[in-house]
Structure formats: structure tokens, C-alpha cells
GROMACS .gro file of C-alpha atoms in nm:
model
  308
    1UNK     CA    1  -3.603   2.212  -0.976
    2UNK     CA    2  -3.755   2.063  -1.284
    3UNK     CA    3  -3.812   1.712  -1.344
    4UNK     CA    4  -3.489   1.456  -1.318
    5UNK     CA    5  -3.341   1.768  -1.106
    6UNK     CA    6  -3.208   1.963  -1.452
    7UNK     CA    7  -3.274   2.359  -1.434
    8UNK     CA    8  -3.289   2.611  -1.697
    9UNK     CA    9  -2.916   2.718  -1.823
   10UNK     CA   10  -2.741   2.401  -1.757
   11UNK     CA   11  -2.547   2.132  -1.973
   12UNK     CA   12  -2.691   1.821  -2.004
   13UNK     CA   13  -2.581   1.461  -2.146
   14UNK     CA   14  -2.841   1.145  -2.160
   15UNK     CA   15  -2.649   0.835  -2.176
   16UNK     CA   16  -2.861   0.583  -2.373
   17UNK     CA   17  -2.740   0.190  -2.504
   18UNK     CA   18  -2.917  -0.075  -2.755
   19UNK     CA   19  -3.203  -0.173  -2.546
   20UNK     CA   20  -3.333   0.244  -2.492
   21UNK     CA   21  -3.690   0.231  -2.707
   22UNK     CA   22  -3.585   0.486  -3.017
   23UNK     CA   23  -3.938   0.677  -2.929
   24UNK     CA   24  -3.871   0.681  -2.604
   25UNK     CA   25  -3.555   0.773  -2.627
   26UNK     CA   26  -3.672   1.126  -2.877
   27UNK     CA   27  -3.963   1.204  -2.581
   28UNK     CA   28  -3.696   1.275  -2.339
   29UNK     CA   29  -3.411   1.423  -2.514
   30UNK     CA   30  -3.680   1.676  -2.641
   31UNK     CA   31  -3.821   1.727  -2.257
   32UNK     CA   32  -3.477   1.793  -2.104
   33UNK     CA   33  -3.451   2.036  -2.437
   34UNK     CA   34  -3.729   2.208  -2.307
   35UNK     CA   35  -3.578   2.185  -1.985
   36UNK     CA   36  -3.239   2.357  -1.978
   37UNK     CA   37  -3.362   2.599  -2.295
   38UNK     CA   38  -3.282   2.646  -2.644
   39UNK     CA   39  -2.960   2.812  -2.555
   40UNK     CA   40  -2.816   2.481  -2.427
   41UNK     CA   41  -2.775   2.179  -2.624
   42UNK     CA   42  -2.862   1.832  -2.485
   43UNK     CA   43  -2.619   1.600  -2.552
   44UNK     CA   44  -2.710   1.235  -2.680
   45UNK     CA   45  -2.396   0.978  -2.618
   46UNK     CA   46  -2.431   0.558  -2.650
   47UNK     CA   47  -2.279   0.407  -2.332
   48UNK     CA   48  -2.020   0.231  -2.581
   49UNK     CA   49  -1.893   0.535  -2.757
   50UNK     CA   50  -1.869   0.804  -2.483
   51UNK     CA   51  -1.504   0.745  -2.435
   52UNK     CA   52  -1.456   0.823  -2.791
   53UNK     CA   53  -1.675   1.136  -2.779
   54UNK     CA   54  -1.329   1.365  -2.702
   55UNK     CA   55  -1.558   1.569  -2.416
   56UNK     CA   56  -1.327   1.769  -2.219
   57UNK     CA   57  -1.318   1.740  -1.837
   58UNK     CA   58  -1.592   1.902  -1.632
   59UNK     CA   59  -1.817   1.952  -1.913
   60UNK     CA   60  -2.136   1.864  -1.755
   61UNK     CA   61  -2.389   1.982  -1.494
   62UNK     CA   62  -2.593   1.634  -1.489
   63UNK     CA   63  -2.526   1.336  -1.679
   64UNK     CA   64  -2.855   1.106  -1.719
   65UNK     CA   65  -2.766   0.764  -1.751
   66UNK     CA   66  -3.005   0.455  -1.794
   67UNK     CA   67  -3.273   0.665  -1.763
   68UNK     CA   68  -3.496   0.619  -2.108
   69UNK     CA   69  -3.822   0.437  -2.005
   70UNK     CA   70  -3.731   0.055  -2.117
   71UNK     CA   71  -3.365   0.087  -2.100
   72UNK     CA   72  -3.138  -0.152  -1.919
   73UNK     CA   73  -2.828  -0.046  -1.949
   74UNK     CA   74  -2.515  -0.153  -1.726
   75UNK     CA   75  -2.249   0.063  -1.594
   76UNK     CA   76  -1.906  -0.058  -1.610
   77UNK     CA   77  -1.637   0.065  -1.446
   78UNK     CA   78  -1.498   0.207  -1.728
   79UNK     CA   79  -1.810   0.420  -1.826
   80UNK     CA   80  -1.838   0.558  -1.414
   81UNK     CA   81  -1.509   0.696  -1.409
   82UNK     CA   82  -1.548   0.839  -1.716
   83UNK     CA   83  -1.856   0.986  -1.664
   84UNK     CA   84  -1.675   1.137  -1.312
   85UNK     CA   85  -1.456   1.275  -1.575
   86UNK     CA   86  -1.646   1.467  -1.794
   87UNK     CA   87  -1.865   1.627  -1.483
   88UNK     CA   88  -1.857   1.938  -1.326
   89UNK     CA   89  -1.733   1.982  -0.998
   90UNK     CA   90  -2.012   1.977  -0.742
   91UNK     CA   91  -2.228   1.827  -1.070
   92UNK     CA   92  -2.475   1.562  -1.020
   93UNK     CA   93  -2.560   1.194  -1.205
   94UNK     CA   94  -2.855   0.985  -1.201
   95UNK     CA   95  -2.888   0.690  -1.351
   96UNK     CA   96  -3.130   0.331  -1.356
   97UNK     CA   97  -2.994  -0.002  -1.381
   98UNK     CA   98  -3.100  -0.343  -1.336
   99UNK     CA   99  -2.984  -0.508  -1.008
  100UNK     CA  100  -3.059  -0.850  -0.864
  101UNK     CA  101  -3.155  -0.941  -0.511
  102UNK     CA  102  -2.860  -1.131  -0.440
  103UNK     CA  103  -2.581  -1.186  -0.595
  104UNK     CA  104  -2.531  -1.519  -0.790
  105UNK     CA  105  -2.325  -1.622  -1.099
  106UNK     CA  106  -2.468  -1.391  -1.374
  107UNK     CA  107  -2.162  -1.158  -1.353
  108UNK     CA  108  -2.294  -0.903  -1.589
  109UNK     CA  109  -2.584  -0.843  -1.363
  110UNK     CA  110  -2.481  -0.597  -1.053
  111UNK     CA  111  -2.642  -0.602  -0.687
  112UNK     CA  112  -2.763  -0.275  -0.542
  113UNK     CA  113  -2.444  -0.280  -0.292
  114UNK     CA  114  -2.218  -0.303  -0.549
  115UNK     CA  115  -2.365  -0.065  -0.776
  116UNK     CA  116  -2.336   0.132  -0.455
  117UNK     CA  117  -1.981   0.067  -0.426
  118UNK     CA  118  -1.886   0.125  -0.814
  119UNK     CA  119  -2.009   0.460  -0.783
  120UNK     CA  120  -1.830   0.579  -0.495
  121UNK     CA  121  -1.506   0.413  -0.656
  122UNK     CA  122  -1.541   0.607  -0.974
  123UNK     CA  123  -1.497   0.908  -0.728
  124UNK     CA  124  -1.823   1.036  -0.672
  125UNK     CA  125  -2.006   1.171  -0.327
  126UNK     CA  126  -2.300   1.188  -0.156
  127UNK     CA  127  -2.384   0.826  -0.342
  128UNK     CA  128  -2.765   0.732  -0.244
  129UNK     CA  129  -3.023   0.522  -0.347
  130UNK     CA  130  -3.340   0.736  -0.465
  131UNK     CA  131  -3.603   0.407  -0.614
  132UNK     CA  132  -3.607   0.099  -0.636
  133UNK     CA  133  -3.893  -0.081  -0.797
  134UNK     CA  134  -4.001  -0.415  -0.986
  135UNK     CA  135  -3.923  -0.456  -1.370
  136UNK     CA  136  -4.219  -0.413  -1.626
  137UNK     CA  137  -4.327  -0.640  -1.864
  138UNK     CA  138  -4.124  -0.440  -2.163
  139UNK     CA  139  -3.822  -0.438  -1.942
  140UNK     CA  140  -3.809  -0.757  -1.832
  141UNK     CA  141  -3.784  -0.883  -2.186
  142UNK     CA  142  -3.537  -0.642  -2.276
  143UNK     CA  143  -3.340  -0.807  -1.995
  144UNK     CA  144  -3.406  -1.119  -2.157
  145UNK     CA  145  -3.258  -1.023  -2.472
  146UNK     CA  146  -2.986  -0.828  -2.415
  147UNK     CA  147  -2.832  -0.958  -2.106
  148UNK     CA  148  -2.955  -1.344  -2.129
  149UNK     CA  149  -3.071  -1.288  -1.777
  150UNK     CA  150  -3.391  -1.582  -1.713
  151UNK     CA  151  -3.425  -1.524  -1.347
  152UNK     CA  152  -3.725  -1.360  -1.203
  153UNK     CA  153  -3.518  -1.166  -0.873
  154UNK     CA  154  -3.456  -0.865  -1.109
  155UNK     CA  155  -3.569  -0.477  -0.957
  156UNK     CA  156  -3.472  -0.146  -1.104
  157UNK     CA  157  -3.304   0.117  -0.896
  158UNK     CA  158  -3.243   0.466  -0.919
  159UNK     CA  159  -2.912   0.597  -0.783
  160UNK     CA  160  -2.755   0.947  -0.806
  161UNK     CA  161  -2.431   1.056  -0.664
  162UNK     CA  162  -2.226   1.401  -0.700
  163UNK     CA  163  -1.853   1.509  -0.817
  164UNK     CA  164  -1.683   1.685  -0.540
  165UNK     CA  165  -1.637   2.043  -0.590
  166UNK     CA  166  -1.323   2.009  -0.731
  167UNK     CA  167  -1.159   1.851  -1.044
  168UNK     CA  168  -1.040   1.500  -1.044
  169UNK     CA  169  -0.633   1.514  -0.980
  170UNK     CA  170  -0.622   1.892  -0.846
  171UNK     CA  171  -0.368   1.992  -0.574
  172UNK     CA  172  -0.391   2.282  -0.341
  173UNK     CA  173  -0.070   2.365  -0.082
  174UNK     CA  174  -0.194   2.301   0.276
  175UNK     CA  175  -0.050   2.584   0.511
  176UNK     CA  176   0.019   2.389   0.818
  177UNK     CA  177   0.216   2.568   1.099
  178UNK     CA  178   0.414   2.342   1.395
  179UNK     CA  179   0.555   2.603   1.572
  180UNK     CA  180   0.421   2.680   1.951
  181UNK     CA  181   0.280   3.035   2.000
  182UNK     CA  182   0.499   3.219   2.226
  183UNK     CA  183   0.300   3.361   2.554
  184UNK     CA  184   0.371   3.615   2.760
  185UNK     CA  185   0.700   3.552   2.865
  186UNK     CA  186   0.829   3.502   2.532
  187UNK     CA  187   0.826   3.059   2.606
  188UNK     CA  188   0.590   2.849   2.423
  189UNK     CA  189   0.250   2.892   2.527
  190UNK     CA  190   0.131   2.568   2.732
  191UNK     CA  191  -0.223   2.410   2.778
  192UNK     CA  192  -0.343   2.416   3.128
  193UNK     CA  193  -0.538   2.150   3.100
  194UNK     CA  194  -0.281   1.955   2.930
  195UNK     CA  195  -0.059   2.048   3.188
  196UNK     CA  196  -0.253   1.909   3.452
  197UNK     CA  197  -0.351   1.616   3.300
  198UNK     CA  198   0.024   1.485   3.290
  199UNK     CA  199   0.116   1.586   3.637
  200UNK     CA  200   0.128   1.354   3.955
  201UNK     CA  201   0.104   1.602   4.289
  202UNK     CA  202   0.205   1.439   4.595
  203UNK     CA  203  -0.212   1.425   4.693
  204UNK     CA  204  -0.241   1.215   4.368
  205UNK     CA  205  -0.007   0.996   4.527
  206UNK     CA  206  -0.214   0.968   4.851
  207UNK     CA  207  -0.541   0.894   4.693
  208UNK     CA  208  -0.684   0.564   4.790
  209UNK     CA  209  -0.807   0.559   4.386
  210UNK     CA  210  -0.463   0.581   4.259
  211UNK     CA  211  -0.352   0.265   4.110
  212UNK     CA  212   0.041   0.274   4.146
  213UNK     CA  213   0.206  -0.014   3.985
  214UNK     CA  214   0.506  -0.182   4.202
  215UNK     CA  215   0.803  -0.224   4.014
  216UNK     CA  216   0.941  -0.539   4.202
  217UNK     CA  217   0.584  -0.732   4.094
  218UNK     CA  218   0.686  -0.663   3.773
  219UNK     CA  219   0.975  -0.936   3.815
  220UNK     CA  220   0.925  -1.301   3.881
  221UNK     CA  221   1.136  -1.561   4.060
  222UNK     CA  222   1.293  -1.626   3.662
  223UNK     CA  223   1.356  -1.284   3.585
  224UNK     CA  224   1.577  -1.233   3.930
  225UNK     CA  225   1.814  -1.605   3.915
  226UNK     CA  226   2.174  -1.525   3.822
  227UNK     CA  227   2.279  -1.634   3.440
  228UNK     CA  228   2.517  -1.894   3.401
  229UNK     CA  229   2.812  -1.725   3.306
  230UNK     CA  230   2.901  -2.026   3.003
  231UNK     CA  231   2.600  -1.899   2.862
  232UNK     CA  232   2.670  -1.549   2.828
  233UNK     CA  233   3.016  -1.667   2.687
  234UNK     CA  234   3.023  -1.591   2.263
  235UNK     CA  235   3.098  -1.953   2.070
  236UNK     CA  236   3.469  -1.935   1.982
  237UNK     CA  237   3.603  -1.949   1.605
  238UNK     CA  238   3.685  -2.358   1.674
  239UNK     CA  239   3.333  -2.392   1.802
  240UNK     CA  240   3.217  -2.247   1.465
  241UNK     CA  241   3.390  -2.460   1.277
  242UNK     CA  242   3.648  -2.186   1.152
  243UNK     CA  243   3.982  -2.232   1.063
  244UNK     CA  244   4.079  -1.875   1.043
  245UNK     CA  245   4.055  -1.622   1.311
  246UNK     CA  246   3.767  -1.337   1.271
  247UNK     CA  247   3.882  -1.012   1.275
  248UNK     CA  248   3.920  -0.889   1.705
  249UNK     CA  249   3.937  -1.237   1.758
  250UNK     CA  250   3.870  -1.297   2.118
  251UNK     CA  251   3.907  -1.670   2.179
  252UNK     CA  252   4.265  -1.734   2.182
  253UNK     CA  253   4.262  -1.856   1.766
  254UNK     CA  254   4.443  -1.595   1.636
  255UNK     CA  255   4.724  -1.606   1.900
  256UNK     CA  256   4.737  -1.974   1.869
  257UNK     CA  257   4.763  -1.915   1.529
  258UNK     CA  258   5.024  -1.732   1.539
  259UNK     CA  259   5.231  -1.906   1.793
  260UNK     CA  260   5.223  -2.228   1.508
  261UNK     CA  261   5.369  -1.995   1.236
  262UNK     CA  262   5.629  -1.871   1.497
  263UNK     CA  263   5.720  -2.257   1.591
  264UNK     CA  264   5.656  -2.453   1.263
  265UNK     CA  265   5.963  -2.583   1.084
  266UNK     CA  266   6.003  -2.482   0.649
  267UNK     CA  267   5.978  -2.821   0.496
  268UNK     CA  268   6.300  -2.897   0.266
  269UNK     CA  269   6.210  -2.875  -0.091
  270UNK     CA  270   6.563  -3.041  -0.222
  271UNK     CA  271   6.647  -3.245   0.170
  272UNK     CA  272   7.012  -3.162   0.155
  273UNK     CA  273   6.942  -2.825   0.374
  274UNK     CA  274   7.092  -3.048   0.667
  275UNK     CA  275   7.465  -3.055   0.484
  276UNK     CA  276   7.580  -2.695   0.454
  277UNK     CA  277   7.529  -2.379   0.215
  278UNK     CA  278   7.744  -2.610  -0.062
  279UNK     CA  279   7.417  -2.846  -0.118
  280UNK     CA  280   7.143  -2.546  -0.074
  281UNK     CA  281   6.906  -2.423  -0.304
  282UNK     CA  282   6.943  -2.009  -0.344
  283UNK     CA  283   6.628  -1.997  -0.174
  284UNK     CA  284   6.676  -2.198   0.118
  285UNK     CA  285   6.578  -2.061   0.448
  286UNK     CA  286   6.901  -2.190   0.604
  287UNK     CA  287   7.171  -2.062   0.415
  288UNK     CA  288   7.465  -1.900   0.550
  289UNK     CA  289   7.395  -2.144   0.873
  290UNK     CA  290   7.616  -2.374   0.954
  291UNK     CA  291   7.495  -2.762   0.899
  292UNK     CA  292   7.325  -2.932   1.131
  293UNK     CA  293   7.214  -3.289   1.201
  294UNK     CA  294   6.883  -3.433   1.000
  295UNK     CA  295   6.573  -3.379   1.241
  296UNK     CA  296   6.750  -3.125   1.485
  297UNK     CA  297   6.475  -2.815   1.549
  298UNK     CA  298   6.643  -2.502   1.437
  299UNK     CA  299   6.512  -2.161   1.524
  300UNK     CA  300   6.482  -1.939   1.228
  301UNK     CA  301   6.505  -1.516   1.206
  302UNK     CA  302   6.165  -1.408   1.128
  303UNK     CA  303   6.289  -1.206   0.818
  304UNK     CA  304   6.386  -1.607   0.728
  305UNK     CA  305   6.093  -1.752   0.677
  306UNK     CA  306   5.961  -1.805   0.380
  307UNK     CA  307   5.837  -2.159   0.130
  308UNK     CA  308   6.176  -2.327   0.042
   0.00000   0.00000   0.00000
């Protein structure tokens, strides 16, 4: 495998950004030319433009990223998943960044772990560390000038990772069978071992290292006192503060209830019901009765009641 793991015959794409050296940047597009053939073009992308490029998925076999002597060049989130995007399944990336030791309030500058961690969330495998060494002099002050990093704690490291060997969103129909295989005798086959492990013989029952739980210890002195029977009684519609009965009353308010609409006496609207049908209103519950004295409880027909 040649140098930066690209082989003869394979597509190629060097991420670079505003800090890759233009020189620099010519020396190795022109080596990984030489690389991969003349047959194969090497394609050249800036970090900030390669979700415009319109690459179709899976169009890579290695992506460099980072990777021009005196670059510095972060990886967003945006830029890993799309650079899982436009790689071939089972297709590699490596790429350099900047990292700090720890991780402090510079946001734009990653640690190692979460580099680490971005990676693997774009959906790449096989994530690893391969280098990780100080700055140099030229990239130290490209640091400087492009990130506005002053802090001394800087290393660069080397990571590559893989795409699986399949395309980001594919499907494939599991064949998954639940049905026991018959045996012999035409039942459902059963596991000896399995058998044996859930069965109690009566010398399992006999051996000194059988725990056996008692269900009686299982109880305490609490658990066996008789319940008060008022507690196990439900609250009754008064006790609720209801005025109506509940539907399947239980408590005796709905037939008390009823009993009051049986015995309550219709309130006169006109008070002449007393003297005969002559003084009554057409709807009064007493006509064709005779008249009775004022006060005197009179015992109405059902079909009779009704608001005067």
C-alpha cells in the first residue's frame, strides 16, 4: 500500500481549507496523482464548499482530510457526515487536526476524545488514533491566525476511520424463523439441557445444598392480622359530598332518594288547591279530588305528580 494507504486504480479526494500552504498543497495533489494513476483523477475540494460540490453518494475510496503539511483545518460535524456520505462502503478517511490537551473554553478547538467521538457519530467504524505529535513552528502560527488559539497545549493527531460496507440508510429483510423444529415424534423438538435445568427431582429436594424458601416466612405478624371491616367499606355518595346517587349506587342514596320523591308533597302554585276542582289551576295535581283541609298530607297517584 502506497503512502497515506491510496493504491493504484482508486478515487481519491484531498480536503484542504485557508491555512493549507498553496505549494504544499500542489506537492501532494500531484503525489497522490502519481499514486492512483493517470486514469483516475484526484479530486481537490475546500472544507467550506464540499457540500456544494453535488458528489454523489459513495463516490470515494479515501478521502484525505487535513492532511497538507501546515494545514489546520477543523472538522465540523457537518463536513464528517458529509464526508461519510460521499464514501464508499468499506472506504477509508484520514485526516490531521489540531487538538488540545484538555478541554477548556476555546470551543472551536476539539480534544482528541471528542474528535474520537465526532467521527464515530458521523457513522464511521473502526475509528483509531494513528499519530499524535507536537505542532511546528509554521503550524503553530497558522493556529495563531486562523483560529485565535494563544495557548501552548496544542498537538496534532492523525485519525482514520472506515464506512461500513454498506451505504448510509440501506435496508435488507432479516429472515428470522420462531417456529420450534418438530423431532421425531412430530412435537417440538426440546433442549435437554434446558430441560434439565428447569426441573426439580425429588433428590433435588433432598439435597442439603438446596435452598428452599418457606412460604409462611414470607408473611409477618402485619401481613396475617384481620382487616377492620370499616376499612374495607367504599365511602358512600353522602361521604363524598354528592347529592345525586352514582350509577349502582350501593349506599342506600338512591333508595333514599327515591323514597323523598315518593313522600314529598307538590307545593301549590295558586294555594286554593285545598277548596275543590272550582278554584284549581288546569294543571293542578289534585283535581278531580275532593277538597280537603289546608295542611292535611294527601297521597297522590304516581301518574299525578308533576310541578303545579
Amino acid at each position: 500500500m502506497g503512502e497515506y494507504g491510496v493504491t493504484p486504480g482508486q478515487c481519491v479526494a484531498i480536503i484542504w481549507d485557508s491555512s493549507s500552504p498553496v505549494e504544499a498543497l500542489k506537492d501532494l495533489v500531484d503525489k497522490i496523482q502519481a499514486l492512483v494513476g493517470a486514469e483516475n483523477r484526484v479530486s481537490v475540494e475546500n472544507v467550506n464548499q464540499l457540500s456544494q460540490s453535488a458528489h454523489r453518494e459513495s463516490s470515494f475510496d479515501v478521502i484525505l482530510s487535513g492532511v497538507v503539511p501546515g494545514s489546520t483545518a477543523q472538522h465540523s460535524v457537518e463536513l464528517l457526515a458529509e464526508v461519510a456520505r460521499i464514501l464508499k462502503p468499506g472506504g477509508r478517511v484520514l485526516l490531521k487536526e489540531p487538538v488540545v490537551m484538555e478541554s477548556g473554553n476555546n470551543s472551536r478547538i476539539k480534544t482528541a476524545a471528542k474528535l474520537l467521538t465526532a467521527l464515530t457519530l458521523s457513522g464511521l467504524v473502526e475509528v483509531k488514533e494513528l499519530q499524535k505529535e507536537a505542532l511546528t513552528p509554521e503550524e503553530a502560527q497558522s493556529v495563531r491566525e486562523h483560529l485565535g488559539y494563544q495557548g501552548s497545549d496544542l498537538l496534532i493527531i492523525q485519525i482514520e476511520g472506515r464506512k461500513p460496507n454498506f451505504e448510509v440508510g440501506s435496508s435488507s429483510q432479516l429472515k428470522l424463523s420462531f417456529a420450534k423444529k418438530p423431532g421425531p415424534s412430530g412435537k417440538p423438538s426440546v433442549d435437554p439441557a434446558a430441560a434439565k435445568l428447569w426441573t426439580i427431582s425429588a433428590n433435588d429436594m433432598n439435597d442439603e445444598e438446596m435452598d428452599l424458601l418457606d412460604s409462611d416466612e414470607l408473611l409477618d405478624s402485619e401481613d396475617l392480622k384481620k382487616p377492620d371491616p370499616s376499612s374495607l367499606r367504599a365511602p358512600s355518595c353522602k361521604e363524598m359530598g354528592k347529592k345525586k346517587a352514582c350509577k349502582n349506587c350501593t349506599c342506600g342514596l338512591a333508595e333514599e332518594l327515591e323514597q323523598e320523591k315518593k313522600s314529598s308533597q307538590p307545593k301549590s302554585a295558586c294555594g286554593n288547591c285545598y277548596l275543590g276542582d272550582a278554584f284549581r289551576c288546569a294543571s293542578c295535581p289534585y283535581l278531580g279530588m275532593p277538597a280537603f283541609k289546608p295542611g292535611e298530607k294527601i297521597l297522590l297517584k304516581e301518574n299525578q305528580l308533576h310541578d303545579a
